[in-house]
């Protein structure tokens, strides 16, 4: 009997260890997690941590020195490019390993493996969506293409070696905290992962389409109404390439399919049955501009860029300088890919905004039978090919997903939506293949490589040709004074409304007929004499109506309008003036809307509460500043007006539709106070503009009272901008920041989306540059460098970017040195 | 005396094996020390518990000081312990202490069995 206490006590010990050494649901293994020698305590970086290290790696050819400055920006000095990219990979992994792993997992549709299927299978469906879009398929094609180019091949291969050198020498106790929380281990990096990361950016920037929703809309609206609700451009448009620019006649001749009138332009045609589903995220925007020396105080150009993307911790961006005998470049990098992405070198600066065009279209496939082994194309039954994916899912058996691929003309396209996966966008009884430009062979990595090396306009304009997808507006300026912009991408030449709706895929007639010849892409070069002295883009429609191609896509007009207004009026420009412009909160949309609203509101019908809010709006300075209340009143009022005007038309169907742009309603009302949609089709009387404006205001006031009672009337409190951890963990995020701006504003800061990297480069002899991003260099939540830029970013402040030179090794800004040798 | 020596021995050895072995190796240490230096079960439990409570607690405390509470505040919110770094340190000590305590008690009982 003396055994019993021993057995009991041992059992308790063993069970205790077992319980503390494994995950329970979402709870991490708590024993391992809290062990000071193994768990999260190991990630608590000492505030005065020493970053000096010496590393020997057999892959290196020569010595490489990395100087870490006081903001933890690495300045890499290498003797050759292969070494530089090896060390770039190492440094990215050292500061951002988990994020690199997580983002490429997301791109490949492998999140379920570490996160489980999620509520309502949301994560599993995310994975299936990625796989069915052919993300891995397109990345594999990109790898093949990149390997053909020796420079790209060396860059990515060396980068991969650097990442893996770090991973292979990483002790388990030093794994980033997210691995410990989620209880999994890092995978080896690969060429494919770099390609996957770039494809993820393509998806973010060139993956937007509303083809199903627009097809639904087509089925309920007449052609005239459809074009009023979804216009191609707005009256106020100030395009990227100024109005009146002369374009060559289209080099690509397009044929509209003979059957389009009956089969495609079939408005108010209700045979299509597509169930409502998830709406794609709104597109990502950005601002960039460059002013020529004729407009600056110094006589040298200034280039500015702020890409608007999801605001995450760790940030998408990582600041870095790379110095080799061949190039010396500084800027924001993508952890996951070699080279500087947005930045400058000794001679030039460059930046991006999104091109916004629609390069993702759907074709309906007709299968011969349920086996899906043959499909109809040009009156023949062709064989499908298959890609069988195994989706590992934590806590469940693996899911096997067989995706059919069909050849439509020259393009091989995955059948994304079918009976097995609808994406919430179809009923599952029809089959839709996706034609996405990002599937085509291209080498975008070469774009960055070439820009890092470029010294002149000629080299820049040659470099940009490497960019096929995602199409971007690439702004440029050089020390020598040139300023230019190219709207660059490989874009399908489309006939009117081609690809706005799902298309028949049973023959060649609706396929893309070719790409717009690259020299015909809109572009502008500023010489300084006889021109406006600047280039700019803010995702607006790139040209006036004389450009000979239909573009597709969705283009916000107002940021471009206000940027161009400011730039036109400015002279003697300094970098400080550009900083102010990047964080400018003036609301040009409200400037256009306010007179119309005030003219039409029936003030006599307002009670005292309502009058109080109207007075706030009347006395508002039209700025989306942190403490303004007028903008909150305006945003509630306009939202409410949209509902008043559109709801009756959109309630005609349960189908998923895309809500019209705000600009469409505003400019429709400005153009015509009897805009036909004002009338509520469900009432006998005909509503007028004053009626709906007043009704909308009264409804808005109800919301405003609630907001005021919650002390959320001030704009920043209402908007509640936050920078969220990639796992959406509140304690690892920075929420409710005091920052103004918003939609239509140059400072385009929304709730979790906004200027992800602000950069200003003054092309003086030594290059004067400023930048900031809402994050910090370290991806480790236990480091003081995790989020140390966030407050300054929110306050509209900038850091001075230091293009370090040889001989400055002992500068007081250097706080650490990493030495690499063979 | 036995009591104090046991505590010190368990703490030191646990620290040493923790550098190379998984976190639960501390249980083996506590178990073996309790066999080697025999005490009554309750006392053994207490030696194991105190050894690891202080070892883990002090290590966590020192790390937390050097880190200026940056991480403990975040992890403590996630667990959730209300964002208190001290609470996280105490829970850390408690977990190490419990495992070592039961392991040491098992060692003590085994010695009783063999006698």
PDB file of N, CA and C in Angstrom, chain A residues 293-323:
ATOM      1  N   UNK A 293      12.574  71.328 -60.019  1.00  0.00           N
ATOM      2  CA  UNK A 293      13.366  72.402 -59.409  1.00  0.00           C
ATOM      3  C   UNK A 293      12.776  73.779 -59.640  1.00  0.00           C
ATOM      4  N   UNK A 294      12.009  73.948 -60.726  1.00  0.00           N
ATOM      5  CA  UNK A 294      11.400  75.261 -60.984  1.00  0.00           C
ATOM      6  C   UNK A 294      10.415  75.660 -59.896  1.00  0.00           C
ATOM      7  N   UNK A 295       9.917  74.676 -59.146  1.00  0.00           N
ATOM      8  CA  UNK A 295       8.933  74.990 -58.112  1.00  0.00           C
ATOM      9  C   UNK A 295       9.515  74.904 -56.698  1.00  0.00           C
ATOM     10  N   UNK A 296      10.797  74.542 -56.573  1.00  0.00           N
ATOM     11  CA  UNK A 296      11.350  74.388 -55.228  1.00  0.00           C
ATOM     12  C   UNK A 296      12.300  75.529 -54.890  1.00  0.00           C
ATOM     13  N   UNK A 297      12.480  75.729 -53.590  1.00  0.00           N
ATOM     14  CA  UNK A 297      13.371  76.789 -53.136  1.00  0.00           C
ATOM     15  C   UNK A 297      14.813  76.503 -53.537  1.00  0.00           C
ATOM     16  N   UNK A 298      15.208  75.238 -53.473  1.00  0.00           N
ATOM     17  CA  UNK A 298      16.599  74.882 -53.734  1.00  0.00           C
ATOM     18  C   UNK A 298      16.906  74.758 -55.224  1.00  0.00           C
ATOM     19  N   UNK A 299      15.871  74.666 -56.047  1.00  0.00           N
ATOM     20  CA  UNK A 299      16.097  74.415 -57.471  1.00  0.00           C
ATOM     21  C   UNK A 299      16.291  72.946 -57.785  1.00  0.00           C
ATOM     22  N   UNK A 300      16.201  72.097 -56.752  1.00  0.00           N
ATOM     23  CA  UNK A 300      16.315  70.655 -56.959  1.00  0.00           C
ATOM     24  C   UNK A 300      14.941  70.012 -56.776  1.00  0.00           C
ATOM     25  N   UNK A 301      14.702  68.899 -57.447  1.00  0.00           N
ATOM     26  CA  UNK A 301      13.390  68.249 -57.315  1.00  0.00           C
ATOM     27  C   UNK A 301      13.171  67.670 -55.901  1.00  0.00           C
ATOM     28  N   UNK A 302      11.902  67.543 -55.541  1.00  0.00           N
ATOM     29  CA  UNK A 302      11.518  66.836 -54.315  1.00  0.00           C
ATOM     30  C   UNK A 302      10.489  65.788 -54.700  1.00  0.00           C
ATOM     31  N   UNK A 303      10.704  64.554 -54.213  1.00  0.00           N
ATOM     32  CA  UNK A 303       9.786  63.450 -54.511  1.00  0.00           C
ATOM     33  C   UNK A 303       9.123  62.971 -53.220  1.00  0.00           C
ATOM     34  N   UNK A 304       7.836  62.722 -53.303  1.00  0.00           N
ATOM     35  CA  UNK A 304       7.094  62.294 -52.112  1.00  0.00           C
ATOM     36  C   UNK A 304       6.235  61.070 -52.431  1.00  0.00           C
ATOM     37  N   UNK A 305       6.076  60.201 -51.455  1.00  0.00           N
ATOM     38  CA  UNK A 305       5.252  59.009 -51.649  1.00  0.00           C
ATOM     39  C   UNK A 305       4.699  58.550 -50.305  1.00  0.00           C
ATOM     40  N   UNK A 306       3.417  58.201 -50.296  1.00  0.00           N
ATOM     41  CA  UNK A 306       2.873  57.507 -49.128  1.00  0.00           C
ATOM     42  C   UNK A 306       1.856  56.463 -49.571  1.00  0.00           C
ATOM     43  N   UNK A 307       2.296  55.209 -49.622  1.00  0.00           N
ATOM     44  CA  UNK A 307       1.394  54.113 -49.994  1.00  0.00           C
ATOM     45  C   UNK A 307       0.395  53.811 -48.873  1.00  0.00           C
ATOM     46  N   UNK A 308      -0.888  53.741 -49.232  1.00  0.00           N
ATOM     47  CA  UNK A 308      -1.935  53.482 -48.230  1.00  0.00           C
ATOM     48  C   UNK A 308      -2.290  52.005 -48.225  1.00  0.00           C
ATOM     49  N   UNK A 309      -1.960  51.358 -47.143  1.00  0.00           N
ATOM     50  CA  UNK A 309      -2.183  49.915 -47.038  1.00  0.00           C
ATOM     51  C   UNK A 309      -2.704  49.612 -45.635  1.00  0.00           C
ATOM     52  N   UNK A 310      -3.018  48.341 -45.392  1.00  0.00           N
ATOM     53  CA  UNK A 310      -3.417  47.938 -44.049  1.00  0.00           C
ATOM     54  C   UNK A 310      -2.317  48.293 -43.062  1.00  0.00           C
ATOM     55  N   UNK A 311      -2.722  48.811 -41.916  1.00  0.00           N
ATOM     56  CA  UNK A 311      -1.738  49.207 -40.913  1.00  0.00           C
ATOM     57  C   UNK A 311      -1.564  48.061 -39.918  1.00  0.00           C
ATOM     58  N   UNK A 312      -0.415  47.414 -39.998  1.00  0.00           N
ATOM     59  CA  UNK A 312      -0.183  46.222 -39.186  1.00  0.00           C
ATOM     60  C   UNK A 312       1.077  46.332 -38.351  1.00  0.00           C
ATOM     61  N   UNK A 313       1.091  45.570 -37.285  1.00  0.00           N
ATOM     62  CA  UNK A 313       2.305  45.316 -36.519  1.00  0.00           C
ATOM     63  C   UNK A 313       2.543  43.811 -36.562  1.00  0.00           C
ATOM     64  N   UNK A 314       3.734  43.334 -36.864  1.00  0.00           N
ATOM     65  CA  UNK A 314       4.847  44.115 -37.383  1.00  0.00           C
ATOM     66  C   UNK A 314       4.466  44.735 -38.729  1.00  0.00           C
ATOM     67  N   UNK A 315       5.087  45.858 -39.031  1.00  0.00           N
ATOM     68  CA  UNK A 315       4.747  46.584 -40.252  1.00  0.00           C
ATOM     69  C   UNK A 315       5.142  45.794 -41.493  1.00  0.00           C
ATOM     70  N   UNK A 316       4.434  46.075 -42.583  1.00  0.00           N
ATOM     71  CA  UNK A 316       4.812  45.525 -43.891  1.00  0.00           C
ATOM     72  C   UNK A 316       6.218  45.982 -44.262  1.00  0.00           C
ATOM     73  N   UNK A 317       6.589  47.158 -43.747  1.00  0.00           N
ATOM     74  CA  UNK A 317       7.847  47.792 -44.170  1.00  0.00           C
ATOM     75  C   UNK A 317       8.960  47.623 -43.145  1.00  0.00           C
ATOM     76  N   UNK A 318      10.188  47.645 -43.655  1.00  0.00           N
ATOM     77  CA  UNK A 318      11.371  47.612 -42.807  1.00  0.00           C
ATOM     78  C   UNK A 318      12.401  48.520 -43.481  1.00  0.00           C
ATOM     79  N   UNK A 319      12.900  49.493 -42.723  1.00  0.00           N
ATOM     80  CA  UNK A 319      13.832  50.469 -43.308  1.00  0.00           C
ATOM     81  C   UNK A 319      15.242  49.920 -43.367  1.00  0.00           C
ATOM     82  N   UNK A 320      15.984  50.303 -44.403  1.00  0.00           N
ATOM     83  CA  UNK A 320      17.306  49.732 -44.573  1.00  0.00           C
ATOM     84  C   UNK A 320      18.115  50.521 -45.601  1.00  0.00           C
ATOM     85  N   UNK A 321      19.425  50.471 -45.456  1.00  0.00           N
ATOM     86  CA  UNK A 321      20.319  50.964 -46.501  1.00  0.00           C
ATOM     87  C   UNK A 321      21.167  49.799 -46.986  1.00  0.00           C
ATOM     88  N   UNK A 322      21.358  49.713 -48.287  1.00  0.00           N
ATOM     89  CA  UNK A 322      22.255  48.692 -48.842  1.00  0.00           C
ATOM     90  C   UNK A 322      23.315  49.399 -49.679  1.00  0.00           C
ATOM     91  N   UNK A 323      24.571  49.183 -49.303  1.00  0.00           N
ATOM     92  CA  UNK A 323      25.686  49.826 -49.999  1.00  0.00           C
ATOM     93  C   UNK A 323      26.582  48.737 -50.581  1.00  0.00           C
TER      94      UNK A 323
END
